[in-house]
Short mmCIF file of C-alpha atoms and ligand atoms in Angstrom, two decimals:
data_model
loop_
_atom_site.label_atom_id
_atom_site.label_comp_id
_atom_site.label_asym_id
_atom_site.label_seq_id
_atom_site.Cartn_x
_atom_site.Cartn_y
_atom_site.Cartn_z
CA MET A 247 19.67 -36.10 -108.27
CA ILE A 248 20.12 -39.61 -109.58
CA ILE A 249 17.75 -40.68 -112.33
CA VAL A 250 17.28 -44.35 -113.13
CA MET A 251 15.68 -44.97 -116.52
CA GLU A 252 13.29 -47.86 -117.19
CA ARG A 253 14.91 -50.90 -118.83
CA ASN A 254 12.82 -50.28 -121.95
CA ALA A 255 13.47 -46.52 -122.06
CA THR A 256 14.28 -45.41 -125.59
CA LYS A 257 17.28 -43.34 -126.63
CA ASP A 258 14.81 -40.55 -127.25
CA ASP A 259 13.47 -40.80 -123.65
CA ILE A 260 17.02 -40.57 -122.30
CA GLN A 261 17.84 -37.70 -124.59
CA LYS A 262 14.77 -35.73 -123.42
CA VAL A 263 15.72 -36.15 -119.78
CA VAL A 264 19.31 -35.04 -120.45
CA GLN A 265 18.10 -32.08 -122.48
CA LEU A 266 15.70 -30.90 -119.77
CA LEU A 267 18.45 -31.15 -117.15
CA LYS A 268 20.90 -29.24 -119.30
CA GLU A 269 18.32 -26.55 -120.02
CA HIS A 270 18.22 -26.00 -116.26
CA ASP A 271 22.00 -25.81 -115.96
CA PHE A 272 22.47 -29.22 -114.39
CA LYS A 273 25.81 -30.96 -114.82
CA VAL A 274 24.91 -34.31 -116.34
CA LEU A 275 26.78 -37.63 -116.31
CA GLU A 276 25.23 -40.57 -118.09
CA HIS A 277 26.10 -44.21 -117.30
CA THR A 278 24.72 -46.95 -119.47
CA GLY A 279 24.85 -50.41 -117.98
CA GLU A 280 23.74 -53.70 -119.49
CA ILE A 281 20.11 -53.16 -118.50
CA TYR A 282 19.65 -49.70 -117.04
CA THR A 283 20.82 -46.21 -117.81
CA VAL A 284 21.55 -44.07 -114.79
CA ILE A 285 21.91 -40.29 -115.03
CA ASN A 286 23.72 -38.30 -112.35
CA ALA A 287 22.63 -34.69 -112.31
CA LEU A 288 24.08 -31.92 -110.16
CA GLY A 289 22.26 -28.63 -109.99
CA ASP A 290 19.65 -26.45 -108.32
CA LYS A 291 16.43 -28.32 -107.59
CA THR A 292 14.48 -25.14 -107.02
CA ALA A 293 14.92 -24.58 -110.77
CA LEU A 294 13.86 -28.10 -111.73
CA SER A 295 12.14 -30.42 -109.28
CA ALA A 296 12.70 -34.15 -108.95
CA GLU A 297 8.95 -34.53 -109.33
CA ARG A 298 9.00 -32.94 -112.77
CA VAL A 299 11.92 -35.10 -113.92
CA GLY A 300 10.10 -38.17 -112.56
CA SER A 301 7.10 -37.42 -114.71
CA LEU A 302 9.05 -37.77 -118.00
CA ALA A 303 8.51 -40.84 -120.15
CA GLY A 304 10.90 -43.71 -119.44
CA VAL A 305 11.96 -42.53 -115.97
CA LYS A 306 11.87 -45.35 -113.40
CA GLU A 307 13.05 -43.53 -110.29
CA VAL A 308 14.52 -40.22 -109.20
CA LYS A 309 16.58 -40.09 -106.04
CA THR A 310 17.48 -36.77 -104.51
CA ILE A 311 20.68 -36.38 -102.52
CA ARG A 312 19.82 -33.31 -100.48
CA GLU A 313 16.94 -33.55 -98.01
CA PRO A 314 13.81 -31.76 -99.25
CA PHE A 315 13.58 -29.76 -96.00
CA ARG A 316 16.45 -27.49 -96.92
CA LEU A 317 16.12 -24.84 -94.23
CA ALA A 318 15.34 -27.28 -91.43
CA SER A 319 18.25 -29.48 -92.42
CA ARG A 320 21.69 -29.62 -90.86
CA ASP A 321 23.08 -29.25 -94.37
CA ARG A 322 22.13 -25.60 -94.14
CA LYS A 323 22.87 -24.97 -90.48
CA ASN A 324 24.84 -27.41 -88.41
CA GLU A 325 24.62 -25.67 -85.05
CA ASP A 326 21.47 -26.30 -83.01
CA THR A 327 18.71 -23.73 -83.09
CA VAL A 328 18.03 -22.31 -79.64
CA VAL A 329 14.71 -20.55 -79.07
CA SER A 330 14.95 -17.89 -76.36
CA PHE A 331 12.22 -16.35 -74.23
CA ASN A 332 12.26 -12.97 -72.52
CA ASN A 333 12.78 -14.38 -69.02
CA GLY A 334 15.97 -16.12 -70.09
CA VAL A 335 14.51 -19.59 -70.69
CA LYS A 336 16.06 -21.28 -73.72
CA ILE A 337 14.92 -24.35 -75.63
CA GLY A 338 17.32 -26.38 -77.74
CA GLY A 339 21.01 -27.04 -78.06
CA ASP A 340 22.75 -28.11 -74.89
CA ASN A 341 20.30 -26.20 -72.65
CA LYS A 342 18.58 -28.29 -70.01
CA PRO A 343 15.21 -29.74 -71.09
CA VAL A 344 12.19 -27.56 -70.27
CA PHE A 345 8.90 -28.71 -68.77
CA MET A 346 5.49 -27.50 -69.96
CA VAL A 347 2.66 -28.43 -67.64
CA GLY A 348 -1.05 -27.72 -67.40
CA PRO A 349 -4.56 -28.76 -68.28
CA CYS A 350 -5.69 -30.02 -71.65
CA SER A 351 -8.50 -27.44 -71.53
CA VAL A 352 -8.68 -24.43 -69.27
CA ASP A 353 -12.06 -24.49 -67.49
CA GLU A 354 -13.90 -21.92 -65.39
CA ASN A 355 -12.10 -22.76 -62.17
CA PHE A 356 -9.29 -20.22 -62.00
CA ASP A 357 -8.15 -21.43 -58.59
CA GLY A 358 -7.78 -24.90 -60.07
CA LEU A 359 -5.60 -23.54 -62.86
CA LEU A 360 -3.56 -21.60 -60.32
CA GLU A 361 -3.09 -24.71 -58.18
CA VAL A 362 -1.52 -26.50 -61.15
CA ALA A 363 0.52 -23.44 -62.12
CA TYR A 364 1.99 -23.08 -58.63
CA ALA A 365 2.78 -26.78 -58.48
CA ALA A 366 4.62 -26.43 -61.79
CA LYS A 367 6.43 -23.30 -60.70
CA ASP A 368 7.43 -24.69 -57.31
CA ALA A 369 8.85 -27.79 -58.97
CA GLY A 370 11.00 -25.68 -61.30
CA CYS A 371 8.99 -26.04 -64.52
CA GLU A 372 9.13 -23.27 -67.11
CA PHE A 373 5.77 -23.23 -68.92
CA LEU A 374 2.06 -23.37 -68.16
CA ARG A 375 0.18 -25.05 -70.99
CA GLY A 376 -3.56 -24.68 -71.39
CA GLY A 377 -6.11 -25.27 -74.12
CA ALA A 378 -8.27 -22.27 -75.05
CA PHE A 379 -9.24 -23.19 -78.62
CA LYS A 380 -9.70 -26.94 -78.65
CA PRO A 381 -9.54 -29.13 -81.76
CA ARG A 382 -12.09 -31.81 -80.84
CA THR A 383 -12.91 -34.90 -82.83
CA SER A 384 -16.62 -34.44 -82.07
CA PRO A 385 -18.49 -31.13 -82.41
CA TYR A 386 -20.48 -32.11 -79.30
CA ASP A 387 -17.38 -32.07 -77.11
CA PHE A 388 -16.15 -29.02 -75.19
CA GLN A 389 -14.60 -26.56 -77.64
CA GLY A 390 -12.65 -24.33 -75.24
CA LEU A 391 -13.23 -21.05 -73.41
CA GLU A 392 -11.26 -19.14 -76.05
CA GLU A 393 -10.14 -15.65 -74.98
CA ASP A 394 -11.53 -16.11 -71.45
CA ALA A 395 -9.13 -19.02 -71.02
CA LEU A 396 -6.23 -16.88 -72.25
CA LYS A 397 -7.13 -14.17 -69.74
CA MET A 398 -7.00 -16.71 -66.93
CA MET A 399 -3.67 -18.02 -68.18
CA ALA A 400 -2.28 -14.48 -68.34
CA LYS A 401 -3.33 -13.96 -64.72
CA ALA A 402 -1.63 -17.20 -63.74
CA ARG A 403 1.54 -15.96 -65.47
CA GLU A 404 1.37 -12.71 -63.50
CA LYS A 405 1.29 -14.67 -60.27
CA THR A 406 3.79 -17.39 -61.05
CA GLY A 407 6.09 -15.97 -63.72
CA LEU A 408 5.60 -19.10 -65.83
CA LEU A 409 5.72 -18.74 -69.60
CA LEU A 410 2.51 -19.60 -71.48
CA VAL A 411 1.80 -21.95 -74.36
CA THR A 412 -1.53 -22.48 -76.09
CA GLU A 413 -2.82 -23.80 -79.39
CA VAL A 414 -3.92 -21.66 -82.32
CA MET A 415 -6.34 -23.28 -84.78
CA ASP A 416 -7.09 -20.39 -87.10
CA ALA A 417 -4.72 -17.82 -88.59
CA GLN A 418 -7.29 -15.10 -87.84
CA ASP A 419 -6.83 -15.65 -84.11
CA LEU A 420 -3.05 -15.54 -84.29
CA PRO A 421 -2.51 -11.83 -83.44
CA MET A 422 -4.86 -12.01 -80.46
CA ILE A 423 -3.39 -15.26 -79.14
CA SER A 424 0.16 -14.00 -79.68
CA ASP A 425 -0.60 -11.05 -77.43
CA TYR A 426 -1.37 -13.39 -74.54
CA VAL A 427 1.14 -16.21 -74.81
CA ASP A 428 4.89 -16.70 -75.19
CA LEU A 429 4.75 -19.78 -77.38
CA VAL A 430 2.06 -20.60 -79.92
CA GLN A 431 1.25 -24.23 -80.55
CA ILE A 432 0.16 -25.74 -83.85
CA GLY A 433 -1.68 -28.92 -82.95
CA ALA A 434 -1.20 -32.32 -84.51
CA ARG A 435 -4.38 -32.02 -86.57
CA ASN A 436 -3.17 -28.79 -88.13
CA MET A 437 0.40 -29.86 -88.89
CA GLN A 438 -0.36 -29.64 -92.59
CA ASN A 439 -2.65 -26.60 -92.45
CA PHE A 440 -0.37 -24.73 -94.81
CA LYS A 441 -2.14 -21.39 -94.49
CA LEU A 442 -1.72 -21.53 -90.75
CA LEU A 443 1.95 -22.50 -91.14
CA LYS A 444 2.43 -19.59 -93.51
CA ALA A 445 0.73 -17.14 -91.15
CA ILE A 446 2.88 -18.19 -88.21
CA GLY A 447 5.92 -18.18 -90.47
CA LYS A 448 5.32 -14.53 -91.23
CA SER A 449 5.39 -13.65 -87.55
CA ASN A 450 8.44 -14.16 -85.38
CA LYS A 451 6.50 -15.68 -82.49
CA PRO A 452 8.08 -18.86 -81.12
CA VAL A 453 6.04 -21.80 -82.37
CA LEU A 454 5.58 -25.34 -81.11
CA LEU A 455 4.75 -27.56 -84.06
CA LYS A 456 3.25 -30.93 -83.16
CA ARG A 457 3.72 -33.97 -85.34
CA GLY A 458 0.56 -35.00 -87.22
CA PRO A 459 -0.92 -38.34 -86.11
CA SER A 460 -0.03 -39.96 -89.45
CA ALA A 461 2.91 -37.81 -90.48
CA THR A 462 6.22 -39.30 -91.49
CA ILE A 463 9.35 -37.62 -90.15
CA LYS A 464 9.93 -36.14 -93.59
CA GLU A 465 6.43 -34.65 -93.69
CA PHE A 466 6.92 -33.32 -90.16
CA LEU A 467 10.14 -31.57 -91.14
CA LEU A 468 8.57 -30.27 -94.34
CA ALA A 469 5.76 -28.74 -92.25
CA ALA A 470 8.45 -26.99 -90.19
CA GLU A 471 10.06 -25.96 -93.47
CA HIS A 472 6.94 -23.94 -94.37
CA ILE A 473 7.38 -21.89 -91.19
CA LEU A 474 11.11 -21.38 -91.76
CA TYR A 475 10.56 -20.58 -95.42
CA ASN A 476 8.24 -17.75 -94.45
CA GLY A 477 10.90 -16.27 -92.20
CA ASN A 478 10.25 -17.53 -88.67
CA GLU A 479 13.25 -19.40 -87.27
CA ASN A 480 11.79 -19.87 -83.78
CA VAL A 481 10.46 -23.35 -84.37
CA ILE A 482 10.28 -26.10 -81.75
CA LEU A 483 9.05 -29.55 -82.78
CA CYS A 484 6.91 -31.84 -80.65
CA GLU A 485 6.63 -35.62 -80.98
CA ARG A 486 3.22 -36.58 -79.57
CA GLY A 487 2.69 -40.10 -80.82
CA ILE A 488 1.58 -41.39 -84.17
CA ARG A 489 -1.30 -43.60 -85.13
CA THR A 490 -0.37 -47.26 -85.49
CA PHE A 491 -2.46 -50.40 -85.21
CA ASP A 492 -2.58 -50.85 -81.44
CA ASP A 493 -5.33 -48.76 -79.90
CA SER A 494 -6.17 -51.15 -77.06
CA TYR A 495 -3.59 -50.00 -74.56
CA THR A 496 -2.35 -46.66 -75.84
CA ARG A 497 -3.99 -43.75 -77.62
CA ASN A 498 -1.08 -43.39 -80.05
CA THR A 499 2.39 -44.89 -80.35
CA LEU A 500 5.16 -42.69 -79.01
CA ASP A 501 7.89 -42.64 -81.62
CA LEU A 502 10.93 -42.15 -79.40
CA SER A 503 13.28 -42.85 -82.28
CA ALA A 504 12.01 -39.65 -83.90
CA ILE A 505 14.04 -37.69 -81.34
CA PRO A 506 17.56 -38.83 -82.30
CA ILE A 507 16.53 -39.10 -85.96
CA ILE A 508 15.31 -35.51 -86.04
CA LYS A 509 18.35 -34.32 -84.12
CA LYS A 510 20.55 -35.97 -86.72
CA LEU A 511 18.64 -34.48 -89.65
CA SER A 512 17.71 -31.08 -88.28
CA HIS A 513 19.00 -28.29 -86.06
CA LEU A 514 15.53 -27.64 -84.61
CA PRO A 515 14.77 -28.49 -80.98
CA ILE A 516 12.30 -31.28 -80.28
CA ILE A 517 10.21 -31.90 -77.18
CA VAL A 518 7.92 -34.83 -76.32
CA ASP A 519 4.29 -34.92 -75.20
CA PRO A 520 3.81 -38.26 -73.45
CA SER A 521 0.19 -37.39 -72.51
CA HIS A 522 -1.28 -37.38 -76.03
CA ALA A 523 1.21 -40.04 -77.12
CA THR A 524 -0.06 -42.61 -74.64
CA GLY A 525 -3.47 -41.45 -73.35
CA GLN A 526 -2.67 -43.22 -70.08
CA ARG A 527 -1.62 -41.68 -66.79
CA TYR A 528 0.62 -44.54 -65.73
CA LEU A 529 2.67 -44.24 -68.91
CA ILE A 530 3.53 -40.57 -68.45
CA GLU A 531 6.46 -41.11 -66.10
CA PRO A 532 8.23 -43.96 -67.92
CA MET A 533 7.79 -42.28 -71.29
CA SER A 534 8.94 -38.92 -69.91
CA LYS A 535 12.11 -40.54 -68.60
CA ALA A 536 12.66 -42.35 -71.88
CA ALA A 537 12.16 -39.11 -73.80
CA LEU A 538 14.69 -37.25 -71.64
CA ILE A 539 17.25 -40.01 -72.04
CA SER A 540 16.59 -40.04 -75.78
CA GLY A 541 17.60 -36.40 -76.04
CA ALA A 542 14.29 -34.51 -75.89
CA ASN A 543 14.72 -30.78 -75.31
CA GLY A 544 11.61 -30.73 -73.15
CA LEU A 545 8.34 -32.34 -72.13
CA MET A 546 4.72 -31.27 -72.33
CA ILE A 547 2.54 -32.97 -69.73
CA GLU A 548 -1.20 -32.61 -69.04
CA VAL A 549 -2.02 -31.91 -65.41
CA HIS A 550 -5.47 -31.02 -64.03
CA TYR A 551 -6.55 -29.98 -60.54
CA ASN A 552 -9.20 -32.72 -60.71
CA PRO A 553 -8.87 -35.01 -63.75
CA GLU A 554 -12.21 -36.66 -62.99
CA ILE A 555 -14.07 -33.48 -63.93
CA ALA A 556 -11.70 -32.30 -66.68
CA LEU A 557 -13.53 -31.11 -69.80
CA SER A 558 -11.09 -32.98 -72.03
CA ASP A 559 -8.44 -35.68 -71.70
CA GLY A 560 -9.07 -36.39 -68.01
CA LYS A 561 -7.97 -40.00 -68.47
CA GLN A 562 -4.44 -39.05 -69.40
CA SER A 563 -4.16 -36.05 -67.07
CA LEU A 564 -2.24 -36.27 -63.83
CA SER A 565 -3.76 -34.75 -60.70
CA THR A 566 -1.70 -32.06 -58.96
CA ALA A 567 -0.67 -34.58 -56.31
CA MET A 568 0.41 -37.19 -58.87
CA PHE A 569 2.33 -34.52 -60.72
CA LYS A 570 4.15 -33.35 -57.59
CA ASP A 571 5.16 -36.90 -56.84
CA MET A 572 6.42 -37.59 -60.37
CA ILE A 573 8.10 -34.28 -61.08
CA SER A 574 10.60 -34.69 -58.25
CA ARG A 575 11.96 -37.79 -60.00
CA LEU A 576 11.94 -36.13 -63.42
CA MET A 577 13.80 -33.14 -62.01
CA LYS A 578 16.47 -35.46 -60.58
CA LEU A 579 16.86 -37.01 -63.99
CA ARG A 580 16.94 -33.62 -65.67
CA ASN A 581 19.74 -32.52 -63.37
CA LEU A 582 21.77 -35.61 -64.22
CA ILE A 583 21.41 -35.20 -67.95
CA LYS A 584 24.02 -33.23 -69.75
CA TYR A 585 24.36 -32.88 -73.45
CA ASP A 586 27.47 -31.87 -75.17
CA ASN A 587 26.99 -31.34 -78.85
CA ASN A 588 23.97 -33.62 -78.82
CA THR A 589 25.83 -36.38 -77.01
CA LEU A 590 24.53 -37.61 -73.69
CA SER A 591 27.18 -37.13 -71.03
CA THR A 592 28.80 -40.11 -69.38
CA ASP A 593 27.20 -39.25 -66.00
CA VAL A 594 24.14 -41.27 -66.91
CA GLU A 595 25.52 -43.65 -69.48
C1 LIG B 190 -3.03 -30.41 -77.05
O1 LIG B 190 -1.83 -30.34 -76.78
O2 LIG B 190 -3.89 -29.81 -76.41
C2 LIG B 190 -3.48 -31.24 -78.18
C3 LIG B 190 -4.72 -31.18 -78.64
O3 LIG B 190 -2.51 -32.06 -78.64
P1 LIG B 190 -2.35 -32.74 -80.08
O4 LIG B 190 -2.51 -31.65 -81.10
O5 LIG B 190 -0.99 -33.33 -80.01
O6 LIG B 190 -3.44 -33.78 -80.18
MN1 LIG B 191 -5.33 -32.92 -74.48
#
């Protein structure tokens, strides 16, 4: 770390910082300029945190060189993480982007769910998404059919062979949900639910971690770090829009730049959810295309057999017909895209 001392820091202040660093086996180099003293310290930050050094008297600023998300960082592992599923589907690296499709909430109409699932399957998508436990802003809104929804999803998997993804809100439900689905989602609102991150980290279930609505990229990667730290390497990230100041035309602001930034910083795969990012049906296709071109390892798109009666997020959900129309173009794009070591191939450049 690099420690900049305040201009009025005393010799004693500087001495205390140096002493603390040396006590923790840091190699210390002190530079005294005309106004500021700067201390370069090389050592193990798990033994002495930058935060602790920053709290000492006379310290102006502490800059760390290594990223705080050690396990998620490319410094630890340069090759891309690839998360594999038992039917051979792989997410991450140079594998083709995957598509996750389905209703925001699963409702009682199983045939409706099946209609969407078959449309997804026929188009060549890999996953059926469906909400069973719903994190709703209002307690008066539909909260999800819970295990009944999972049973319906499992039946849809039997018929179509699609993989399943659903959200877990409570660590207690994790074993039950894990029995039903192939990929467990941690929703945006729970990105910093550290107990939940820890619980999923202790399993080896593939996990889809969504970016919190107000999370910085660093906080997002540190949330993933909790899962990795507890032993689960099967982490897939999901950019789903962040809250900015414009709520007139979009629900959130899709941060497309997060894709190449995260790919530069981390080996973890990242997919994009244009449905929650925009809240608008007509924006799903352009944002999906932009996400694919930006290097996303997949897309998650809300599709409902009849969005007008959907129990949640009908406004942003595509009908089955709209989906069928759009997916043919997305599939064409997916087939054109090739990544080689994270670089888009010249076919589409
Ligand atoms: C969802 O995918 O069903 C969902 C609630 O998304 P988010 O957590 O991104 O809001
Ligand atoms: Mn939704």
